[in-house]
Structures are given as C-alpha cells and as structure tokens.
C-alpha cells in the first residue's frame, strides 16, 4: 500500500498536529505551483515582468503567481503567524497567535523556466517567538539561526514533481501523483553518501574567487593525481533545488561562494529561505553545510534577505575542503 504525505506526517514523533497541518498546506501550495509551472507556456506566464524584487532581481510572472499561491493557501492555515518570502520586501501577517513562521522562496531558479528545465520552491518553518503572540509579526521574529528550524523542505518541478521534507528526524521524499492529487512516499530515507566525485559550482566566476576556493578547485581539477586523490565530474543546473536534490540522491558538493564582485561579497543565495533550509536537510541526511565561518545552521541572520556563502554536501570531501582550503576565505571576510 502506498504511503501518502499525510500518512507519513501522522507517524512523525518530532512533529505536532499543528505542524503537520501547516506542512500539509505547504505541500498543497507546492502541488498547485507544480500545475502552474507545467501550464506556464499555455497560459502566457513565461517571461519577465518589469518589476524587481528587493534584491534587484527581475521578477517573472511565475515568481509572483507562486508567491500568491503560498500566501493564499498557507494563509488559510491558522498555525502560521507570519510569512517571509524572497518576493516580499517585508513580512506578511498570518494568524496572530499562530505557532509558526514560514519563510520561503516560492520559485527558485526561475531563469530555467523559459528553457523548460527544473525549478523549485524552498521553505523553512521556525517557531513564532512567545513575545510575538500578542502582537503582529515583525521581521526580527524571523531572525533565528537555522538550528531553530522545526521543519524544512523543497519541491522540485522537474520530470516528476517531488516534495522533500524533514521534521528533524531524517529526510523523506514524495512524488506527486497528479491523478490522485497526493504526494506519495517514494524516497523514505534520503541519505547523502559520504563519498562522492560530483561537484556543482558556477565556474564562469573563477576570476572572482578567493584564494582558498581557487586552490580547492585546482585540486578538484587535478583529480586522482592531486591531494584529493579522486577524479571529479561537474554538474550545474542553475537551480539550487535541483542541485541539492541530486546531492540528496547520489551525493556530491554544491558551492555558491562569496567572491570579489561587490554584489556577491557575502554570497548570492539567501540565508533564511535558501541556505538554512537546504543546510538543515543536508545535515539531516548525514551531510555537512558551511556558511561564511562554519556550519551555516549556527548563523543568526541580521536581516530578512541576508545573503550567505554556502558549501554543502558529502561529508568526506567537504570536511577536507573546509579545513584545508575554504576556512581561510571565510576568516578573511571577518
Ligand atoms: O536563487 C538563485 C539561484 O537561481 C539558485 O537557484 C542557483 O543555484 C543560482 O541562483 C544560480 O546562480 P548563477 O546564475 O549565478 O549561476
């Protein structure tokens, strides 16, 4: 018999009934977005708008439609006290007194949309601070380290739509059965293999890299003759969800470093709704995740849309990379 997401959630001892209801609503939002992504060319929703988000990135029609789906559907679930999104400058109010805060990137990797490649959604559930129970949620309420997360996950809109989730006791993956409108458990215990020979980095930025990363990538390219004593293969999909999904299935490392470009001085990806949830999933699956100066989950954001460098994936190669090469880049940043 197939296990649905609801069946699976009901068995999780680390998630309360309110958290389960909230997560089912997040999964429903992702199911709806999977349909929007699939039908985008038929409904004239491909392409950029003239607006930009707070990061000065051009918004796509689907970015905003996906954001609306998250807010509409998750807003119907009173367990969420407030929302933070890549597409919103400030927080959006949920139900006052709700137990949880939901941070999300409604459509990650949206430059892939026009070319019919993978895109995804990423989300993070944090506890609503007790102090916020009697008042409207504020941006500061979200500024918690990733270790505080109660649940995190992503949806991948690719050849199949997948929903990957952790409530703090491992990672499970579900595949959308469109006919039944259900997420079905297909990847019960996702584990990042300790050893792997795949890496993902946008190497067109090499001229901007810091010295430690340059040395690490030189070692990667020398392969088995060099200090890392193994050959590597490269993959880069330009959608973090797809690259992290590959790592959760068959291992590897993913890096989006800070570099010498002013706009990327603190990395490109956002701490609250990209690096922290993905770092948590990777740690839950037995891998490692580093930010600027150590484990990314230890970092308390100082603003909603703060960026962070990120290096996550298979334990053996990344621990060595961090200790011997990458740590010096972070320290130099202060
Ligand atoms: O969130 C931004 C994002 O699209 C990630 O999904 C992806 O990993 C990265 O940016 C790609 O960046 P670049 O275009 O610099 O390779």
XYZ file of C-alpha atoms and ligand atoms in Angstrom:
350
model
C 0.000 0.000 0.000
C 1.246 3.498 -0.801
C 2.073 5.952 1.982
C 0.774 9.482 1.427
C 2.386 12.584 2.889
C -0.445 12.788 5.444
C 0.106 9.155 6.494
C 3.815 9.804 6.866
C 3.350 13.037 8.828
C 0.983 11.320 11.248
C 3.786 8.875 12.130
C 6.422 11.528 12.853
C 7.046 11.879 16.568
C 9.003 15.099 16.087
C 6.063 16.982 14.557
C 2.991 18.172 16.442
C -0.530 18.093 14.959
C -0.451 21.876 14.214
C 2.900 21.495 12.447
C 1.503 18.618 10.393
C -1.450 20.746 9.312
C 0.876 23.571 8.333
C 3.114 21.262 6.324
C 0.185 19.699 4.509
C -0.833 23.187 3.450
C 2.708 23.958 2.244
C 2.642 20.722 0.243
C -0.718 21.697 -1.241
C 0.731 25.073 -2.294
C 3.588 23.209 -3.994
C 1.126 20.890 -5.761
C -0.687 23.924 -7.157
C 2.592 25.575 -8.213
C 3.630 22.347 -9.999
C 0.490 22.799 -12.124
C 1.256 26.484 -12.783
C 4.798 25.623 -13.890
C 3.568 22.866 -16.181
C 0.933 25.088 -17.814
C 3.003 28.312 -17.933
C 3.618 28.307 -21.729
C -0.059 27.521 -22.392
C -1.267 30.326 -20.149
C 1.184 33.005 -21.284
C 3.044 33.055 -17.998
C 6.589 32.705 -19.332
C 8.948 35.643 -19.255
C 9.946 38.581 -17.140
C 7.844 41.418 -15.750
C 9.127 44.956 -15.459
C 9.279 44.749 -11.662
C 12.265 43.794 -9.483
C 12.341 42.259 -6.011
C 14.217 43.695 -3.027
C 17.399 42.002 -4.289
C 17.062 43.991 -7.534
C 16.340 40.792 -9.460
C 13.823 40.978 -12.301
C 10.636 39.169 -11.309
C 8.921 36.647 -13.548
C 5.156 36.266 -13.817
C 5.527 32.815 -12.318
C 7.595 34.100 -9.359
C 4.702 36.329 -8.342
C 1.972 33.790 -9.095
C 3.839 31.199 -6.976
C 4.250 33.717 -4.174
C 0.496 34.378 -4.221
C -0.226 30.645 -4.040
C 1.977 30.263 -0.940
C 0.391 33.267 0.763
C -3.193 32.322 -0.158
C -3.034 28.656 0.777
C -0.729 28.832 3.795
C -2.589 31.948 4.984
C -5.712 29.774 5.316
C -3.950 27.655 7.937
C -4.091 29.456 11.315
C -0.909 27.793 12.603
C 1.210 30.338 10.691
C 1.676 33.657 12.467
C 3.600 35.251 9.609
C 5.402 34.821 6.324
C 8.698 35.956 4.798
C 9.294 35.480 1.089
C 12.005 36.211 -1.418
C 9.386 38.169 -3.338
C 8.236 40.396 -0.435
C 10.247 43.322 0.906
C 8.810 42.883 4.398
C 6.976 40.188 6.351
C 3.346 39.347 5.681
C 0.973 38.829 8.586
C -0.609 35.422 9.163
C -2.842 34.487 12.094
C -1.944 36.330 15.289
C -1.016 33.823 17.990
C -0.073 31.151 15.414
C 2.706 28.791 16.480
C 4.981 29.031 13.448
C 6.688 31.334 10.991
C 7.065 30.291 7.359
C 9.945 31.594 5.214
C 10.014 30.612 1.554
C 11.441 31.094 -1.885
C 8.316 30.417 -3.950
C 10.122 29.734 -7.231
C 13.837 29.030 -7.085
C 15.904 29.047 -10.273
C 13.279 30.861 -12.290
C 15.743 31.627 -15.120
C 15.230 27.954 -16.028
C 11.537 28.429 -16.777
C 11.790 29.526 -20.417
C 14.064 26.618 -21.244
C 11.806 24.008 -19.609
C 14.401 22.983 -17.041
C 13.959 22.242 -13.339
C 12.733 24.899 -10.934
C 11.588 24.512 -7.338
C 10.227 26.023 -4.126
C 12.130 26.086 -0.807
C 10.625 26.583 2.662
C 11.625 26.801 6.301
C 9.390 26.589 9.395
C 10.564 28.404 12.536
C 8.867 28.726 15.915
C 6.992 32.009 16.434
C 8.648 33.693 19.437
C 6.494 33.756 22.586
C 6.934 37.522 22.721
C 5.116 37.799 19.374
C 1.924 36.051 20.486
C 0.079 39.214 21.442
C 1.155 41.384 18.522
C 1.735 41.456 14.764
C 4.753 39.541 13.494
C 7.848 41.631 12.757
C 10.901 40.948 10.603
C 13.032 40.480 13.761
C 10.929 37.456 14.737
C 12.360 35.589 11.738
C 15.989 36.336 12.617
C 16.691 32.940 14.175
C 19.576 30.581 13.418
C 18.807 27.649 11.133
C 19.215 25.271 14.085
C 15.864 26.546 15.375
C 14.001 25.157 12.360
C 11.162 22.760 13.138
C 10.759 21.652 9.538
C 12.283 22.468 6.167
C 11.969 21.206 2.656
C 11.610 21.901 -1.015
C 9.518 20.989 -4.003
C 11.207 20.181 -7.287
C 9.265 20.758 -10.509
C 11.051 18.538 -12.995
C 10.315 15.336 -14.923
C 8.366 14.423 -11.806
C 7.200 16.856 -9.142
C 8.808 15.956 -5.825
C 8.324 17.188 -2.261
C 11.275 16.616 0.072
C 10.855 17.225 3.774
C 12.475 16.926 7.170
C 10.796 17.426 10.533
C 14.071 16.832 12.344
C 14.368 13.057 12.115
C 15.853 12.319 8.694
C 14.682 13.295 5.233
C 11.875 11.800 3.151
C 10.921 12.392 -0.488
C 7.442 12.223 -2.028
C 6.422 12.113 -5.699
C 3.263 13.837 -6.903
C 0.541 11.538 -8.185
C -1.307 14.123 -10.253
C -4.379 11.951 -10.767
C -4.864 11.335 -7.063
C -3.674 14.867 -6.150
C -1.476 13.279 -3.479
C 2.196 13.301 -2.585
C 3.282 9.634 -2.317
C 6.324 8.485 -0.325
C 8.911 7.229 -2.836
C 12.242 8.102 -1.151
C 11.784 7.071 2.504
C 15.245 7.682 3.914
C 17.280 10.091 1.839
C 20.955 9.948 2.771
C 23.858 11.943 1.357
C 26.605 9.414 0.586
C 29.786 10.245 2.497
C 31.944 9.783 -0.587
C 31.200 11.386 -3.933
C 33.019 12.592 -7.017
C 30.497 15.190 -8.244
C 30.675 18.918 -7.663
C 28.461 21.846 -8.608
C 29.761 25.403 -8.906
C 29.347 28.160 -11.475
C 32.944 28.118 -12.665
C 32.411 31.074 -15.018
C 33.020 33.137 -11.860
C 36.513 31.712 -11.362
C 38.282 35.036 -11.917
C 36.374 36.484 -8.924
C 37.102 33.636 -6.499
C 39.072 33.963 -3.269
C 42.411 32.160 -2.824
C 41.196 29.178 -0.749
C 38.450 28.322 -3.218
C 40.854 28.704 -6.146
C 43.224 26.209 -4.543
C 40.419 23.774 -3.771
C 39.086 23.913 -7.325
C 42.605 23.456 -8.696
C 42.878 20.304 -6.557
C 39.485 19.118 -7.836
C 40.591 19.531 -11.420
C 43.864 17.677 -10.967
C 41.774 14.681 -9.894
C 43.291 11.467 -8.566
C 46.878 12.631 -9.154
C 46.354 15.511 -6.707
C 45.822 15.959 -2.955
C 42.148 14.927 -3.035
C 43.128 11.562 -4.604
C 39.990 11.185 -6.688
C 38.516 12.239 -10.025
C 35.524 14.587 -10.138
C 32.676 15.261 -12.534
C 30.838 18.602 -12.722
C 27.073 19.329 -12.809
C 25.429 22.801 -12.605
C 21.713 23.250 -13.194
C 21.442 26.932 -12.091
C 18.564 25.973 -9.769
C 19.698 25.257 -6.219
C 16.762 22.911 -5.635
C 17.804 20.633 -8.494
C 21.488 20.612 -7.496
C 20.673 19.879 -3.840
C 18.193 17.194 -4.857
C 20.916 15.428 -6.833
C 23.162 15.570 -3.752
C 20.429 14.112 -1.529
C 20.001 11.258 -4.013
C 23.570 10.407 -5.028
C 25.943 12.719 -3.167
C 28.315 15.460 -4.269
C 29.070 19.007 -3.219
C 27.372 22.296 -4.100
C 29.115 25.633 -3.679
C 27.908 29.186 -4.134
C 30.775 31.115 -2.541
C 31.211 34.764 -1.649
C 33.558 36.255 -4.230
C 35.243 39.518 -5.140
C 32.277 41.030 -7.007
C 30.683 43.735 -4.810
C 27.208 42.212 -5.259
C 28.464 38.787 -4.203
C 30.683 39.927 -1.307
C 28.509 37.912 1.104
C 27.479 35.226 -1.370
C 24.453 35.182 -3.661
C 21.972 32.860 -2.001
C 19.719 33.948 0.842
C 20.315 32.637 4.356
C 16.776 32.448 5.690
C 14.910 30.724 2.869
C 17.655 29.081 0.783
C 20.853 28.276 2.725
C 19.329 27.463 6.145
C 16.588 25.071 4.957
C 18.887 23.346 2.457
C 21.668 23.155 5.051
C 19.251 21.593 7.514
C 18.063 18.982 5.009
C 21.632 18.084 4.079
C 22.675 17.755 7.746
C 19.551 15.697 8.453
C 20.611 13.400 5.611
C 24.130 12.962 7.046
C 25.961 15.617 5.009
C 27.576 18.905 6.021
C 26.726 22.551 5.269
C 29.060 25.518 5.767
C 28.321 29.244 5.587
C 30.847 32.083 5.912
C 32.639 30.947 9.051
C 31.434 27.465 9.942
C 28.183 25.482 9.963
C 25.562 27.576 8.196
C 22.910 26.500 10.719
C 24.691 28.370 13.510
C 24.341 31.741 11.802
C 21.689 34.112 13.117
C 20.542 36.343 10.226
C 20.687 40.074 10.822
C 18.093 40.858 8.142
C 15.340 39.013 6.273
C 17.068 38.915 2.906
C 20.654 38.467 4.126
C 22.887 36.536 1.765
C 25.364 33.839 2.716
C 28.071 31.828 1.035
C 27.160 28.147 1.035
C 29.077 24.893 0.594
C 27.072 21.752 1.285
C 27.097 18.062 0.505
C 29.051 14.849 1.031
C 30.900 14.754 4.306
C 34.346 13.432 3.446
C 35.344 15.729 0.624
C 33.649 18.802 2.056
C 35.132 18.456 5.547
C 38.561 18.223 3.937
C 37.797 21.127 1.592
C 36.635 23.272 4.507
C 39.553 22.509 6.815
C 42.320 22.721 4.205
C 41.063 25.370 1.782
C 37.753 27.160 2.340
C 38.020 28.143 6.008
C 40.678 30.733 5.180
C 38.340 32.518 2.737
C 35.669 32.848 5.420
C 38.082 34.090 8.051
C 39.426 36.713 5.653
C 35.886 38.007 5.330
C 35.754 38.663 9.066
O 18.314 31.600 -6.077
C 19.094 31.895 -7.040
C 19.622 30.821 -7.994
O 18.817 30.734 -9.142
C 19.876 29.422 -7.427
O 18.762 28.591 -7.524
C 21.026 28.936 -8.284
O 21.815 27.957 -7.630
C 21.787 30.201 -8.537
O 20.903 31.298 -8.335
C 22.359 30.307 -9.914
O 23.151 31.399 -9.984
P 24.042 31.769 -11.273
O 23.071 32.237 -12.310
O 24.942 32.849 -10.784
O 24.770 30.525 -11.687
